[in-house]
Amino acid sequence: HVLADLLGSIGVVISSIFAKYFNWHLGDPICSAVISVMILYSVMPLLKSTAEDLLLMTPPGMQAKFNRCLRKIHEMEDVVAIHEPHLFRYSSSSYVLTMQIIIDPEAEEQQVLLRARECAGQLGKCKCVIQIVRPETLKQIGKIEAHSEDILWDPDTENIVTADCNCDN
């Protein structure tokens, strides 16, 4: 940013010299255009980062860690599926993790929650909102029948996919 300011100032001085001594007045609009391009170029990374934060996207560089965390949770005993996993930036040094974990009907909810929070702790400073759900609860509220497509984490591709939610275990 400081470099763009310096180059802009130099451009103004040069265009003033051309206007005064050579009666060439096109230097000013040309310098203005160059300065505008430099400012736009320098602000693009900030705009991209801000858009990622506002869209609650998984921060760059965190996707691999997030996938490892989801894989560990998915491989836990009693876990049937991971539903609607999201990881997004909360501040410059912390994140928010949200998800639903669908568990076996006989599973101990608090044990699954404790193990899932331990896995999430490997992401760094992270606020976790983890909802433990049993398949029968989903059926009772009609979620499976009401939504033919749900957002699930696919352990084979390590991607979040839209798929049929079939939790009949």
PDB file of C-alpha atoms in Angstrom:
ATOM      1  CA  HIS A   1       0.000   0.000   0.000  1.00  0.00           C
ATOM      2  CA  VAL A   2       2.838   2.370   0.873  1.00  0.00           C
ATOM      3  CA  LEU A   3       4.589   1.464  -2.372  1.00  0.00           C
ATOM      4  CA  ALA A   4       1.432   2.302  -4.370  1.00  0.00           C
ATOM      5  CA  ASP A   5       1.271   5.687  -2.597  1.00  0.00           C
ATOM      6  CA  LEU A   6       4.940   6.358  -3.365  1.00  0.00           C
ATOM      7  CA  LEU A   7       4.566   5.418  -7.026  1.00  0.00           C
ATOM      8  CA  GLY A   8       1.398   7.520  -7.242  1.00  0.00           C
ATOM      9  CA  SER A   9       3.241  10.544  -5.886  1.00  0.00           C
ATOM     10  CA  ILE A  10       6.110  10.021  -8.311  1.00  0.00           C
ATOM     11  CA  GLY A  11       3.577   9.732 -11.157  1.00  0.00           C
ATOM     12  CA  VAL A  12       1.954  13.030 -10.189  1.00  0.00           C
ATOM     13  CA  VAL A  13       5.337  14.776 -10.125  1.00  0.00           C
ATOM     14  CA  ILE A  14       6.304  13.351 -13.520  1.00  0.00           C
ATOM     15  CA  SER A  15       2.951  14.240 -15.115  1.00  0.00           C
ATOM     16  CA  SER A  16       3.273  17.796 -13.698  1.00  0.00           C
ATOM     17  CA  ILE A  17       6.726  18.134 -15.248  1.00  0.00           C
ATOM     18  CA  PHE A  18       5.411  16.961 -18.634  1.00  0.00           C
ATOM     19  CA  ALA A  19       2.465  19.377 -18.422  1.00  0.00           C
ATOM     20  CA  LYS A  20       4.585  22.384 -17.425  1.00  0.00           C
ATOM     21  CA  TYR A  21       7.655  21.975 -19.626  1.00  0.00           C
ATOM     22  CA  PHE A  22       6.356  20.030 -22.643  1.00  0.00           C
ATOM     23  CA  ASN A  23       2.716  21.179 -22.654  1.00  0.00           C
ATOM     24  CA  TRP A  24       1.674  17.516 -22.688  1.00  0.00           C
ATOM     25  CA  HIS A  25      -1.481  17.169 -20.581  1.00  0.00           C
ATOM     26  CA  LEU A  26      -2.233  13.484 -21.224  1.00  0.00           C
ATOM     27  CA  GLY A  27       0.239  12.510 -18.510  1.00  0.00           C
ATOM     28  CA  ASP A  28      -2.220  13.309 -15.716  1.00  0.00           C
ATOM     29  CA  PRO A  29      -5.044  10.982 -16.835  1.00  0.00           C
ATOM     30  CA  ILE A  30      -2.544   8.259 -17.706  1.00  0.00           C
ATOM     31  CA  CYS A  31      -0.951   8.507 -14.242  1.00  0.00           C
ATOM     32  CA  SER A  32      -4.399   8.509 -12.638  1.00  0.00           C
ATOM     33  CA  ALA A  33      -5.318   5.317 -14.502  1.00  0.00           C
ATOM     34  CA  VAL A  34      -2.042   3.628 -13.508  1.00  0.00           C
ATOM     35  CA  ILE A  35      -2.524   4.646  -9.859  1.00  0.00           C
ATOM     36  CA  SER A  36      -6.102   3.297  -9.940  1.00  0.00           C
ATOM     37  CA  VAL A  37      -4.916  -0.046 -11.312  1.00  0.00           C
ATOM     38  CA  MET A  38      -2.202  -0.268  -8.632  1.00  0.00           C
ATOM     39  CA  ILE A  39      -4.705   0.448  -5.860  1.00  0.00           C
ATOM     40  CA  LEU A  40      -7.173  -2.086  -7.270  1.00  0.00           C
ATOM     41  CA  TYR A  41      -4.421  -4.694  -7.555  1.00  0.00           C
ATOM     42  CA  SER A  42      -3.297  -4.120  -3.960  1.00  0.00           C
ATOM     43  CA  VAL A  43      -6.838  -4.311  -2.535  1.00  0.00           C
ATOM     44  CA  MET A  44      -7.860  -7.570  -4.301  1.00  0.00           C
ATOM     45  CA  PRO A  45      -6.407  -9.942  -1.649  1.00  0.00           C
ATOM     46  CA  LEU A  46      -8.264  -8.022   1.059  1.00  0.00           C
ATOM     47  CA  LEU A  47     -11.528  -8.197  -0.891  1.00  0.00           C
ATOM     48  CA  LYS A  48     -11.084 -11.933  -1.475  1.00  0.00           C
ATOM     49  CA  SER A  49     -10.389 -12.616   2.200  1.00  0.00           C
ATOM     50  CA  THR A  50     -13.347 -10.501   3.292  1.00  0.00           C
ATOM     51  CA  ALA A  51     -15.676 -12.267   0.852  1.00  0.00           C
ATOM     52  CA  GLU A  52     -14.532 -15.677   2.161  1.00  0.00           C
ATOM     53  CA  ASP A  53     -15.252 -14.564   5.724  1.00  0.00           C
ATOM     54  CA  LEU A  54     -18.654 -13.110   4.875  1.00  0.00           C
ATOM     55  CA  LEU A  55     -19.653 -16.223   2.933  1.00  0.00           C
ATOM     56  CA  LEU A  56     -18.556 -18.380   5.908  1.00  0.00           C
ATOM     57  CA  MET A  57     -16.226 -20.427   3.742  1.00  0.00           C
ATOM     58  CA  THR A  58     -13.693 -22.862   5.138  1.00  0.00           C
ATOM     59  CA  PRO A  59     -10.505 -20.794   5.454  1.00  0.00           C
ATOM     60  CA  PRO A  60      -7.727 -21.509   2.954  1.00  0.00           C
ATOM     61  CA  GLY A  61      -5.224 -23.918   4.412  1.00  0.00           C
ATOM     62  CA  MET A  62      -7.755 -25.401   6.851  1.00  0.00           C
ATOM     63  CA  GLN A  63      -9.570 -27.749   4.452  1.00  0.00           C
ATOM     64  CA  ALA A  64      -7.088 -30.628   4.880  1.00  0.00           C
ATOM     65  CA  LYS A  65      -7.209 -30.373   8.699  1.00  0.00           C
ATOM     66  CA  PHE A  66     -10.993 -30.136   8.558  1.00  0.00           C
ATOM     67  CA  ASN A  67     -11.190 -33.278   6.396  1.00  0.00           C
ATOM     68  CA  ARG A  68      -8.901 -35.169   8.809  1.00  0.00           C
ATOM     69  CA  CYS A  69     -11.101 -34.111  11.715  1.00  0.00           C
ATOM     70  CA  LEU A  70     -14.270 -35.184   9.888  1.00  0.00           C
ATOM     71  CA  ARG A  71     -12.683 -38.516   8.947  1.00  0.00           C
ATOM     72  CA  LYS A  72     -11.726 -39.228  12.570  1.00  0.00           C
ATOM     73  CA  ILE A  73     -15.232 -38.409  13.727  1.00  0.00           C
ATOM     74  CA  HIS A  74     -16.814 -40.454  10.945  1.00  0.00           C
ATOM     75  CA  GLU A  75     -14.649 -43.468  11.842  1.00  0.00           C
ATOM     76  CA  MET A  76     -15.688 -43.336  15.507  1.00  0.00           C
ATOM     77  CA  GLU A  77     -17.670 -46.203  16.878  1.00  0.00           C
ATOM     78  CA  ASP A  78     -21.416 -45.436  16.915  1.00  0.00           C
ATOM     79  CA  VAL A  79     -21.214 -42.630  14.297  1.00  0.00           C
ATOM     80  CA  VAL A  80     -23.556 -43.233  11.352  1.00  0.00           C
ATOM     81  CA  ALA A  81     -23.074 -39.967   9.437  1.00  0.00           C
ATOM     82  CA  ILE A  82     -21.934 -36.380   9.681  1.00  0.00           C
ATOM     83  CA  HIS A  83     -24.575 -33.919   8.594  1.00  0.00           C
ATOM     84  CA  GLU A  84     -24.040 -30.255   7.593  1.00  0.00           C
ATOM     85  CA  PRO A  85     -20.391 -29.813   8.655  1.00  0.00           C
ATOM     86  CA  HIS A  86     -19.115 -26.233   8.490  1.00  0.00           C
ATOM     87  CA  LEU A  87     -15.850 -24.616   9.542  1.00  0.00           C
ATOM     88  CA  PHE A  88     -15.464 -20.877   9.235  1.00  0.00           C
ATOM     89  CA  ARG A  89     -13.311 -18.076  10.591  1.00  0.00           C
ATOM     90  CA  TYR A  90     -14.503 -16.429  13.809  1.00  0.00           C
ATOM     91  CA  SER A  91     -11.544 -14.095  14.222  1.00  0.00           C
ATOM     92  CA  SER A  92      -8.027 -13.876  12.861  1.00  0.00           C
ATOM     93  CA  SER A  93      -6.918 -16.718  15.135  1.00  0.00           C
ATOM     94  CA  SER A  94     -10.030 -18.776  15.889  1.00  0.00           C
ATOM     95  CA  TYR A  95     -12.693 -20.756  14.071  1.00  0.00           C
ATOM     96  CA  VAL A  96     -16.253 -21.981  14.501  1.00  0.00           C
ATOM     97  CA  LEU A  97     -17.122 -25.613  13.813  1.00  0.00           C
ATOM     98  CA  THR A  98     -20.745 -26.688  13.469  1.00  0.00           C
ATOM     99  CA  MET A  99     -22.162 -30.088  12.571  1.00  0.00           C
ATOM    100  CA  GLN A 100     -24.738 -32.708  13.352  1.00  0.00           C
ATOM    101  CA  ILE A 101     -23.479 -36.176  14.136  1.00  0.00           C
ATOM    102  CA  ILE A 102     -25.994 -38.930  13.509  1.00  0.00           C
ATOM    103  CA  ILE A 103     -25.332 -41.828  15.872  1.00  0.00           C
ATOM    104  CA  ASP A 104     -26.522 -45.398  16.386  1.00  0.00           C
ATOM    105  CA  PRO A 105     -29.715 -45.728  18.433  1.00  0.00           C
ATOM    106  CA  GLU A 106     -27.837 -47.516  21.247  1.00  0.00           C
ATOM    107  CA  ALA A 107     -24.871 -45.140  21.356  1.00  0.00           C
ATOM    108  CA  GLU A 108     -23.971 -43.043  24.380  1.00  0.00           C
ATOM    109  CA  GLU A 109     -24.486 -39.432  23.237  1.00  0.00           C
ATOM    110  CA  GLN A 110     -22.121 -37.777  25.703  1.00  0.00           C
ATOM    111  CA  GLN A 111     -19.251 -40.130  24.871  1.00  0.00           C
ATOM    112  CA  VAL A 112     -19.588 -39.436  21.140  1.00  0.00           C
ATOM    113  CA  LEU A 113     -19.808 -35.701  21.839  1.00  0.00           C
ATOM    114  CA  LEU A 114     -16.700 -35.788  24.041  1.00  0.00           C
ATOM    115  CA  ARG A 115     -14.653 -37.697  21.434  1.00  0.00           C
ATOM    116  CA  ALA A 116     -15.873 -35.391  18.644  1.00  0.00           C
ATOM    117  CA  ARG A 117     -14.873 -32.280  20.628  1.00  0.00           C
ATOM    118  CA  GLU A 118     -11.415 -33.796  21.199  1.00  0.00           C
ATOM    119  CA  CYS A 119     -11.015 -34.239  17.434  1.00  0.00           C
ATOM    120  CA  ALA A 120     -12.219 -30.691  16.838  1.00  0.00           C
ATOM    121  CA  GLY A 121      -9.607 -29.447  19.303  1.00  0.00           C
ATOM    122  CA  GLN A 122      -6.934 -30.486  16.802  1.00  0.00           C
ATOM    123  CA  LEU A 123      -8.122 -27.684  14.502  1.00  0.00           C
ATOM    124  CA  GLY A 124      -6.683 -25.103  16.883  1.00  0.00           C
ATOM    125  CA  LYS A 125      -8.628 -22.466  18.753  1.00  0.00           C
ATOM    126  CA  CYS A 126     -12.146 -23.495  17.804  1.00  0.00           C
ATOM    127  CA  LYS A 127     -15.658 -22.876  19.094  1.00  0.00           C
ATOM    128  CA  CYS A 128     -17.715 -26.016  18.563  1.00  0.00           C
ATOM    129  CA  VAL A 129     -21.434 -26.421  18.089  1.00  0.00           C
ATOM    130  CA  ILE A 130     -22.016 -30.148  17.732  1.00  0.00           C
ATOM    131  CA  GLN A 131     -25.504 -31.600  17.784  1.00  0.00           C
ATOM    132  CA  ILE A 132     -25.860 -35.312  18.434  1.00  0.00           C
ATOM    133  CA  VAL A 133     -28.887 -36.769  16.642  1.00  0.00           C
ATOM    134  CA  ARG A 134     -30.365 -40.257  16.653  1.00  0.00           C
ATOM    135  CA  PRO A 135     -31.951 -41.594  13.448  1.00  0.00           C
ATOM    136  CA  GLU A 136     -35.338 -41.998  15.127  1.00  0.00           C
ATOM    137  CA  THR A 137     -35.309 -38.305  16.039  1.00  0.00           C
ATOM    138  CA  LEU A 138     -34.786 -37.400  12.405  1.00  0.00           C
ATOM    139  CA  LYS A 139     -37.702 -39.606  11.429  1.00  0.00           C
ATOM    140  CA  GLN A 140     -39.936 -38.126  14.116  1.00  0.00           C
ATOM    141  CA  ILE A 141     -39.452 -34.597  12.877  1.00  0.00           C
ATOM    142  CA  GLY A 142     -39.856 -35.741   9.281  1.00  0.00           C
ATOM    143  CA  LYS A 143     -36.465 -34.449   8.154  1.00  0.00           C
ATOM    144  CA  ILE A 144     -35.570 -37.453   6.033  1.00  0.00           C
ATOM    145  CA  GLU A 145     -38.922 -37.523   4.244  1.00  0.00           C
ATOM    146  CA  ALA A 146     -39.219 -33.728   3.970  1.00  0.00           C
ATOM    147  CA  HIS A 147     -35.805 -33.178   2.387  1.00  0.00           C
ATOM    148  CA  SER A 148     -34.772 -35.583  -0.329  1.00  0.00           C
ATOM    149  CA  GLU A 149     -31.347 -33.945  -0.443  1.00  0.00           C
ATOM    150  CA  ASP A 150     -29.241 -33.253   2.619  1.00  0.00           C
ATOM    151  CA  ILE A 151     -25.702 -31.996   3.032  1.00  0.00           C
ATOM    152  CA  LEU A 152     -23.454 -34.819   4.198  1.00  0.00           C
ATOM    153  CA  TRP A 153     -19.727 -35.338   4.468  1.00  0.00           C
ATOM    154  CA  ASP A 154     -18.545 -38.109   2.151  1.00  0.00           C
ATOM    155  CA  PRO A 155     -15.567 -39.950   3.687  1.00  0.00           C
ATOM    156  CA  ASP A 156     -14.588 -41.467   0.330  1.00  0.00           C
ATOM    157  CA  THR A 157     -14.098 -38.159  -1.464  1.00  0.00           C
ATOM    158  CA  GLU A 158     -13.539 -36.013   1.655  1.00  0.00           C
ATOM    159  CA  ASN A 159     -16.042 -33.547   0.238  1.00  0.00           C
ATOM    160  CA  ILE A 160     -19.295 -32.158   1.440  1.00  0.00           C
ATOM    161  CA  VAL A 161     -21.947 -33.567  -0.874  1.00  0.00           C
ATOM    162  CA  THR A 162     -25.647 -33.221  -1.452  1.00  0.00           C
ATOM    163  CA  ALA A 163     -27.189 -36.668  -1.194  1.00  0.00           C
ATOM    164  CA  ASP A 164     -30.114 -38.663   0.065  1.00  0.00           C
ATOM    165  CA  CYS A 165     -29.979 -38.926   3.844  1.00  0.00           C
ATOM    166  CA  ASN A 166     -30.674 -42.541   4.660  1.00  0.00           C
ATOM    167  CA  CYS A 167     -30.160 -43.177   8.349  1.00  0.00           C
ATOM    168  CA  ASP A 168     -31.969 -46.508   8.673  1.00  0.00           C
ATOM    169  CA  ASN A 169     -29.376 -48.464  10.640  1.00  0.00           C
TER     170      ASN A 169
END
